[in-house]
mmCIF file of C-alpha atoms in Angstrom:
data_model
loop_
_atom_site.group_PDB
_atom_site.id
_atom_site.type_symbol
_atom_site.label_atom_id
_atom_site.label_comp_id
_atom_site.label_asym_id
_atom_site.label_seq_id
_atom_site.Cartn_x
_atom_site.Cartn_y
_atom_site.Cartn_z
ATOM 1 C CA MET A 1 0.660 -10.809 -13.122
ATOM 2 C CA ARG A 2 0.682 -14.586 -12.399
ATOM 3 C CA ILE A 3 4.269 -15.316 -13.391
ATOM 4 C CA PRO A 4 4.813 -18.948 -14.538
ATOM 5 C CA ALA A 5 7.026 -21.007 -12.228
ATOM 6 C CA ALA A 6 9.751 -21.281 -14.862
ATOM 7 C CA TYR A 7 10.140 -17.492 -14.915
ATOM 8 C CA SER A 8 9.781 -16.908 -11.170
ATOM 9 C CA PRO A 9 13.506 -16.931 -10.214
ATOM 10 C CA ARG A 10 14.437 -14.320 -12.845
ATOM 11 C CA PHE A 11 11.336 -12.272 -12.098
ATOM 12 C CA ALA A 12 12.355 -12.185 -8.416
ATOM 13 C CA GLU A 13 15.815 -10.944 -9.441
ATOM 14 C CA ILE A 14 14.251 -8.295 -11.686
ATOM 15 C CA CYS A 15 12.010 -7.072 -8.871
ATOM 16 C CA ASP A 16 14.967 -6.941 -6.496
ATOM 17 C CA VAL A 17 16.896 -4.744 -8.930
ATOM 18 C CA ILE A 18 14.307 -2.291 -10.204
ATOM 19 C CA GLY A 19 12.189 -2.261 -7.051
ATOM 20 C CA LYS A 20 14.971 -0.705 -4.975
ATOM 21 C CA PRO A 21 15.013 3.110 -4.724
ATOM 22 C CA ILE A 22 18.160 4.840 -5.968
ATOM 23 C CA HIS A 23 19.560 7.716 -3.941
ATOM 24 C CA GLY A 24 21.952 9.938 -5.818
ATOM 25 C CA SER A 25 23.652 9.015 -9.078
ATOM 26 C CA PRO A 26 23.859 5.258 -9.684
ATOM 27 C CA SER A 27 27.198 3.627 -10.413
ATOM 28 C CA ARG A 28 27.925 2.343 -13.904
ATOM 29 C CA THR A 29 27.522 -1.240 -12.692
ATOM 30 C CA ARG A 30 24.194 -0.417 -11.053
ATOM 31 C CA ALA A 31 22.977 1.368 -14.199
ATOM 32 C CA GLU A 32 23.928 -1.600 -16.406
ATOM 33 C CA THR A 33 22.257 -4.059 -14.028
ATOM 34 C CA ALA A 34 19.096 -1.952 -13.989
ATOM 35 C CA HIS A 35 19.129 -1.700 -17.797
ATOM 36 C CA ASP A 36 19.414 -5.490 -18.146
ATOM 37 C CA ALA A 37 16.587 -5.991 -15.635
ATOM 38 C CA ASN A 38 14.338 -3.586 -17.526
ATOM 39 C CA GLU A 39 15.095 -5.321 -20.814
ATOM 40 C CA ASP A 40 14.334 -8.738 -19.308
ATOM 41 C CA LEU A 41 11.107 -7.460 -17.739
ATOM 42 C CA ALA A 42 9.953 -6.028 -21.075
ATOM 43 C CA ALA A 43 10.727 -9.345 -22.814
ATOM 44 C CA LEU A 44 8.841 -11.280 -20.137
ATOM 45 C CA ILE A 45 5.810 -9.007 -20.395
ATOM 46 C CA ILE A 46 5.774 -9.345 -24.204
ATOM 47 C CA ARG A 47 5.869 -13.140 -23.876
ATOM 48 C CA LEU A 48 3.084 -13.152 -21.258
ATOM 49 C CA GLU A 49 0.980 -10.683 -23.241
ATOM 50 C CA HIS A 50 1.065 -12.953 -26.306
ATOM 51 C CA GLU A 51 0.197 -15.972 -24.157
ATOM 52 C CA ARG A 52 -2.715 -14.181 -22.459
ATOM 53 C CA ARG A 53 -4.175 -13.093 -25.796
ATOM 54 C CA GLN A 54 -4.329 -16.751 -26.806
ATOM 55 C CA SER A 55 -5.451 -18.044 -23.400
ATOM 56 C CA PRO A 56 -6.730 -15.283 -21.091
ATOM 57 C CA GLY A 57 -7.175 -15.802 -17.354
ATOM 58 C CA ASP A 58 -8.104 -13.694 -14.356
ATOM 59 C CA ASP A 59 -4.630 -12.194 -13.838
ATOM 60 C CA LEU A 60 -3.550 -8.566 -14.327
ATOM 61 C CA ILE A 61 -2.047 -8.928 -17.810
ATOM 62 C CA SER A 62 -5.200 -10.681 -19.051
ATOM 63 C CA ARG A 63 -7.272 -7.768 -17.729
ATOM 64 C CA LEU A 64 -4.940 -5.240 -19.361
ATOM 65 C CA THR A 65 -4.995 -7.173 -22.644
ATOM 66 C CA ALA A 66 -8.775 -7.640 -22.872
ATOM 67 C CA PRO A 67 -10.771 -5.128 -24.965
ATOM 68 C CA ARG A 68 -12.731 -2.554 -22.955
ATOM 69 C CA ASP A 69 -16.329 -1.634 -23.617
ATOM 70 C CA GLY A 70 -16.860 1.530 -21.601
ATOM 71 C CA ASP A 71 -17.124 -0.313 -18.275
ATOM 72 C CA LYS A 72 -15.738 0.727 -14.887
ATOM 73 C CA THR A 73 -12.555 -1.273 -15.515
ATOM 74 C CA GLU A 74 -11.745 1.011 -18.446
ATOM 75 C CA ILE A 75 -12.078 4.021 -16.156
ATOM 76 C CA ASP A 76 -9.808 2.393 -13.566
ATOM 77 C CA LEU A 77 -7.203 1.588 -16.211
ATOM 78 C CA ARG A 78 -7.378 5.134 -17.580
ATOM 79 C CA SER A 79 -6.641 6.427 -14.083
ATOM 80 C CA LEU A 80 -3.772 3.981 -13.767
ATOM 81 C CA LEU A 81 -2.285 5.081 -17.089
ATOM 82 C CA GLU A 82 -2.594 8.720 -16.108
ATOM 83 C CA TYR A 83 -0.659 7.885 -12.955
ATOM 84 C CA VAL A 84 1.975 6.151 -15.073
ATOM 85 C CA HIS A 85 2.237 9.213 -17.293
ATOM 86 C CA ARG A 86 2.564 11.588 -14.336
ATOM 87 C CA HIS A 87 4.826 9.622 -12.027
ATOM 88 C CA GLY A 88 6.613 7.011 -14.127
ATOM 89 C CA ASP A 89 10.223 7.359 -15.196
ATOM 90 C CA ARG A 90 10.152 10.194 -17.728
ATOM 91 C CA GLN A 91 12.928 8.854 -19.898
ATOM 92 C CA GLU A 92 11.482 5.331 -19.907
ATOM 93 C CA ALA A 93 8.094 6.714 -20.862
ATOM 94 C CA GLN A 94 9.650 8.751 -23.646
ATOM 95 C CA ASP A 95 11.483 5.713 -24.986
ATOM 96 C CA THR A 96 8.286 3.632 -25.078
ATOM 97 C CA GLY A 97 6.138 6.451 -26.470
ATOM 98 C CA VAL A 98 3.636 6.290 -23.623
ATOM 99 C CA ALA A 99 4.023 9.772 -22.207
ATOM 100 C CA GLY A 100 2.303 11.479 -25.121
ATOM 101 C CA ARG A 101 -0.911 9.472 -24.803
ATOM 102 C CA PRO A 102 -3.325 10.940 -22.225
ATOM 103 C CA GLY A 103 -5.088 7.750 -21.160
ATOM 104 C CA ILE A 104 -6.607 4.903 -23.134
ATOM 105 C CA THR A 105 -6.814 5.888 -26.768
ATOM 106 C CA SER A 106 -8.648 2.834 -28.093
ATOM 107 C CA GLY A 107 -10.729 -0.093 -26.922
ATOM 108 C CA LYS A 108 -7.694 -1.895 -25.561
ATOM 109 C CA LEU A 109 -4.209 -1.124 -24.326
ATOM 110 C CA ASN A 110 -1.306 -1.526 -26.693
ATOM 111 C CA LEU A 111 1.796 -3.489 -25.807
ATOM 112 C CA GLU A 112 3.808 -0.419 -24.801
ATOM 113 C CA GLU A 113 1.089 0.679 -22.380
ATOM 114 C CA ILE A 114 0.799 -2.784 -20.847
ATOM 115 C CA ALA A 115 4.576 -2.936 -20.386
ATOM 116 C CA GLN A 116 4.669 0.530 -18.816
ATOM 117 C CA VAL A 117 1.825 -0.287 -16.404
ATOM 118 C CA CYS A 118 3.540 -3.506 -15.269
ATOM 119 C CA TRP A 119 6.898 -1.749 -14.925
ATOM 120 C CA THR A 120 5.350 1.018 -12.824
ATOM 121 C CA LEU A 121 3.589 -1.479 -10.573
ATOM 122 C CA VAL A 122 6.837 -3.362 -9.962
ATOM 123 C CA VAL A 123 8.691 -0.145 -9.091
ATOM 124 C CA SER A 124 5.938 1.632 -7.173
ATOM 125 C CA GLY A 125 4.230 -1.428 -5.704
ATOM 126 C CA LEU A 126 7.350 -3.105 -4.312
ATOM 127 C CA ASP A 127 8.743 0.151 -2.977
ATOM 128 C CA THR A 128 5.436 0.894 -1.241
ATOM 129 C CA ALA A 129 5.357 -2.625 0.220
ATOM 130 C CA ALA A 130 8.930 -2.407 1.508
ATOM 131 C CA CYS A 131 8.250 0.960 3.142
ATOM 132 C CA LEU A 132 4.995 -0.265 4.671
ATOM 133 C CA ILE A 133 6.683 -3.318 6.212
ATOM 134 C CA GLY A 134 9.576 -1.243 7.547
ATOM 135 C CA ASN A 135 7.271 1.403 9.011
ATOM 136 C CA ALA A 136 5.149 -1.304 10.641
ATOM 137 C CA VAL A 137 8.145 -3.049 12.215
ATOM 138 C CA ALA A 138 9.500 0.267 13.496
ATOM 139 C CA ALA A 139 6.131 1.160 15.029
ATOM 140 C CA LEU A 140 5.802 -2.256 16.652
ATOM 141 C CA ALA A 141 9.319 -1.969 18.087
ATOM 142 C CA ALA A 142 8.415 1.401 19.594
ATOM 143 C CA HIS A 143 5.209 -0.061 21.093
ATOM 144 C CA PRO A 144 6.172 -3.405 22.707
ATOM 145 C CA ASP A 145 2.624 -4.050 23.929
ATOM 146 C CA GLN A 146 1.381 -3.982 20.331
ATOM 147 C CA TRP A 147 4.193 -6.297 19.225
ATOM 148 C CA GLN A 148 3.214 -8.674 22.034
ATOM 149 C CA ALA A 149 -0.399 -8.571 20.821
ATOM 150 C CA LEU A 150 0.728 -9.524 17.304
ATOM 151 C CA ARG A 151 2.987 -12.263 18.667
ATOM 152 C CA SER A 152 0.073 -13.722 20.608
ATOM 153 C CA THR A 153 -2.325 -13.428 17.683
ATOM 154 C CA PRO A 154 -0.521 -13.361 14.296
ATOM 155 C CA GLN A 155 -3.940 -12.992 12.640
ATOM 156 C CA LEU A 156 -3.755 -9.339 13.752
ATOM 157 C CA ALA A 157 -1.268 -8.734 10.913
ATOM 158 C CA GLY A 158 -4.029 -7.173 8.808
ATOM 159 C CA LYS A 159 -4.807 -4.706 11.598
ATOM 160 C CA VAL A 160 -1.116 -3.847 11.855
ATOM 161 C CA VAL A 161 -1.097 -3.024 8.142
ATOM 162 C CA GLU A 162 -4.164 -0.783 8.411
ATOM 163 C CA GLU A 163 -2.920 0.994 11.522
ATOM 164 C CA THR A 164 0.478 1.566 9.873
ATOM 165 C CA LEU A 165 -1.242 3.082 6.848
ATOM 166 C CA ARG A 166 -2.834 5.518 9.268
ATOM 167 C CA PHE A 167 0.042 6.023 11.714
ATOM 168 C CA ASP A 168 3.014 6.167 9.309
ATOM 169 C CA PRO A 169 1.848 5.744 5.689
ATOM 170 C CA PRO A 170 4.395 5.226 2.916
ATOM 171 C CA HIS A 171 2.658 7.884 0.803
ATOM 172 C CA GLN A 172 2.779 11.051 2.907
ATOM 173 C CA PHE A 173 1.096 13.411 0.461
ATOM 174 C CA THR A 174 -0.453 13.619 -2.972
ATOM 175 C CA LEU A 175 -1.017 16.294 -5.578
ATOM 176 C CA CYS A 176 -4.595 16.837 -6.720
ATOM 177 C CA THR A 177 -5.923 19.041 -9.509
ATOM 178 C CA PRO A 178 -9.614 20.000 -9.324
ATOM 179 C CA THR A 179 -11.502 20.062 -12.621
ATOM 180 C CA ALA A 180 -14.032 22.602 -11.307
ATOM 181 C CA ARG A 181 -13.955 25.526 -8.905
ATOM 182 C CA VAL A 182 -14.123 24.278 -5.306
ATOM 183 C CA GLN A 183 -14.133 25.757 -1.810
ATOM 184 C CA MET A 184 -11.483 24.468 0.600
ATOM 185 C CA ALA A 185 -11.149 25.798 4.166
ATOM 186 C CA GLY A 186 -12.786 29.063 3.177
ATOM 187 C CA HIS A 187 -10.645 29.554 0.074
ATOM 188 C CA ALA A 188 -11.752 29.353 -3.540
ATOM 189 C CA VAL A 189 -9.589 26.983 -5.599
ATOM 190 C CA PRO A 190 -9.899 27.526 -9.369
ATOM 191 C CA PRO A 191 -9.933 24.561 -11.742
ATOM 192 C CA GLY A 192 -6.533 23.416 -12.915
ATOM 193 C CA SER A 193 -4.805 24.475 -9.693
ATOM 194 C CA ASP A 194 -2.403 22.113 -7.972
ATOM 195 C CA VAL A 195 -3.449 21.224 -4.411
ATOM 196 C CA LEU A 196 -0.999 19.427 -2.135
ATOM 197 C CA VAL A 197 -2.963 17.104 0.172
ATOM 198 C CA MET A 198 -1.033 16.083 3.290
ATOM 199 C CA LEU A 199 -2.268 12.524 3.788
ATOM 200 C CA ALA A 200 -0.129 11.844 6.856
ATOM 201 C CA ALA A 201 -1.520 14.917 8.632
ATOM 202 C CA ALA A 202 -5.086 13.902 7.813
ATOM 203 C CA GLN A 203 -4.488 10.485 9.392
ATOM 204 C CA ARG A 204 -3.569 12.245 12.664
ATOM 205 C CA ASP A 205 -6.746 14.361 12.765
ATOM 206 C CA SER A 206 -7.994 14.294 16.366
ATOM 207 C CA ASN A 207 -11.519 15.048 15.154
ATOM 208 C CA ARG A 208 -11.486 11.780 13.227
ATOM 209 C CA PHE A 209 -9.266 9.505 15.305
ATOM 210 C CA SER A 210 -9.167 9.040 19.064
ATOM 211 C CA HIS A 211 -5.603 9.462 20.398
ATOM 212 C CA PRO A 212 -4.210 9.839 16.859
ATOM 213 C CA ALA A 213 -0.544 9.805 17.955
ATOM 214 C CA ARG A 214 -0.986 6.346 19.491
ATOM 215 C CA PHE A 215 -0.186 3.213 17.489
ATOM 216 C CA ASP A 216 -3.162 1.102 18.508
ATOM 217 C CA LEU A 217 -4.287 -2.230 17.061
ATOM 218 C CA THR A 218 -7.488 -2.174 19.125
ATOM 219 C CA ARG A 219 -9.150 0.619 17.175
ATOM 220 C CA SER A 220 -12.718 -0.560 16.873
ATOM 221 C CA SER A 221 -13.580 0.733 13.409
ATOM 222 C CA GLN A 222 -11.908 0.676 10.032
ATOM 223 C CA PRO A 223 -10.157 4.042 9.766
ATOM 224 C CA SER A 224 -11.114 4.743 6.119
ATOM 225 C CA HIS A 225 -7.673 5.967 5.136
ATOM 226 C CA LEU A 226 -7.115 8.661 2.612
ATOM 227 C CA THR A 227 -4.899 7.348 -0.165
ATOM 228 C CA ALA A 228 -2.921 9.012 -2.919
ATOM 229 C CA ASP A 229 -5.627 8.522 -5.577
ATOM 230 C CA ASP A 230 -7.569 5.728 -7.233
ATOM 231 C CA SER A 231 -4.801 5.060 -9.725
ATOM 232 C CA VAL A 232 -2.418 3.967 -6.949
ATOM 233 C CA GLN A 233 -4.814 1.416 -5.480
ATOM 234 C CA LEU A 234 -3.120 -1.544 -7.201
ATOM 235 C CA ALA A 235 0.226 -0.596 -5.654
ATOM 236 C CA ILE A 236 -1.365 -0.119 -2.235
ATOM 237 C CA SER A 237 -3.272 -3.395 -2.553
ATOM 238 C CA LEU A 238 -0.003 -5.172 -3.357
ATOM 239 C CA ALA A 239 1.601 -3.557 -0.311
ATOM 240 C CA ARG A 240 -1.317 -4.635 1.894
ATOM 241 C CA LEU A 241 -1.096 -8.272 0.807
ATOM 242 C CA THR A 242 2.696 -8.382 1.027
ATOM 243 C CA GLY A 243 2.768 -6.543 4.346
ATOM 244 C CA GLU A 244 0.177 -8.764 5.991
ATOM 245 C CA ALA A 245 1.991 -11.933 4.916
ATOM 246 C CA ALA A 246 5.383 -10.598 6.042
ATOM 247 C CA LEU A 247 4.157 -9.433 9.452
ATOM 248 C CA ARG A 248 2.289 -12.668 10.131
ATOM 249 C CA THR A 249 5.438 -14.600 9.276
ATOM 250 C CA LEU A 250 7.612 -12.411 11.509
ATOM 251 C CA ALA A 251 5.266 -12.836 14.466
ATOM 252 C CA SER A 252 5.072 -16.610 14.000
ATOM 253 C CA ARG A 253 8.702 -17.434 13.234
ATOM 254 C CA LEU A 254 10.681 -14.646 14.920
ATOM 255 C CA PRO A 255 8.811 -13.777 18.107
ATOM 256 C CA GLN A 256 11.847 -11.998 19.570
ATOM 257 C CA LEU A 257 12.554 -8.886 17.521
ATOM 258 C CA HIS A 258 14.689 -6.100 18.986
ATOM 259 C CA PRO A 259 16.263 -2.937 17.518
ATOM 260 C CA ALA A 260 19.988 -3.426 16.962
ATOM 261 C CA GLY A 261 21.208 0.024 15.985
ATOM 262 C CA ARG A 262 20.204 3.435 14.732
ATOM 263 C CA ALA A 263 17.409 3.542 12.197
ATOM 264 C CA VAL A 264 17.888 5.886 9.232
ATOM 265 C CA ARG A 265 14.942 7.410 7.392
ATOM 266 C CA ARG A 266 14.901 7.744 3.634
ATOM 267 C CA PRO A 267 15.778 11.209 2.348
ATOM 268 C CA GLY A 268 12.984 13.285 0.865
ATOM 269 C CA GLY A 269 9.346 13.158 1.748
ATOM 270 C CA ALA A 270 7.406 11.685 -1.169
ATOM 271 C CA VAL A 271 7.626 8.125 0.182
ATOM 272 C CA SER A 272 8.257 7.523 3.875
ATOM 273 C CA GLY A 273 10.427 4.576 4.813
ATOM 274 C CA PHE A 274 13.867 3.542 6.002
ATOM 275 C CA THR A 275 17.212 3.065 4.308
ATOM 276 C CA HIS A 276 18.587 1.338 7.407
ATOM 277 C CA LEU A 277 16.490 -0.486 10.004
ATOM 278 C CA PRO A 278 18.687 -2.978 11.925
ATOM 279 C CA PHE A 279 17.104 -5.619 14.152
ATOM 280 C CA ARG A 280 18.333 -8.710 15.908
ATOM 281 C CA THR A 281 16.047 -11.701 16.061
ATOM 282 C CA SER A 282 15.590 -14.973 17.841
ATOM 283 C CA THR A 283 13.383 -17.941 17.098
ATOM 284 C CA THR A 284 12.647 -18.451 20.804
ATOM 285 C CA ALA A 285 10.093 -16.484 22.790
#
């Protein structure tokens, strides 16, 4: 979104609050903090949206603000909005009036839609990034030879990200709805049916990947991961960039990284990650 430097500290606080998953019923203090963060994020987006209309750039809000003319970007944004409608916070969507609009209804997004897209990216994108980094660190800890390879060559951080997306992806499955009758594994699936696609299982397909249960940075070809759907690509792209930077930094600055207790997986299966992943570190090799 290209947040101005003056707003960066508060934006970081907002992301820290609303980007964290909530398990169970939140406390009153937590609910009030989250409400304040959402209000501040909405105000920031409104301010940035007005600024970008006057002086557009190449950032996300400028792209969301610009009128569409039937190009591919409009299709991508329609997919993103449909994802927001399906998976965003239902009450928040109801409050902003977004949920009732099935996609882009005019040549440009309105302010409520822009705010909802940015809010969803903060929640979904940061959560995906945090899970990706945690899953990568856990996999590296379980495969010391791969951690040593990253320590020796921090530029392998991108390969770690891609192999983690295959080996232990944050998004384990997705729900697809065919618009026409299709054949799947010998079964006819009528249009409008819900099909649960197990992404994590597909990434362990031995017909596609050699030694699929092995976490291996030396895989010679790009694995062409299955992802949730096109509308989640911005969140996954954010996770890729964040994950690569974080892993490169860990390998360069904290070469000694050792488990320091029992890791605890997140409950549920929609997003795979950890609620507790203790490590002890040292700055010396």
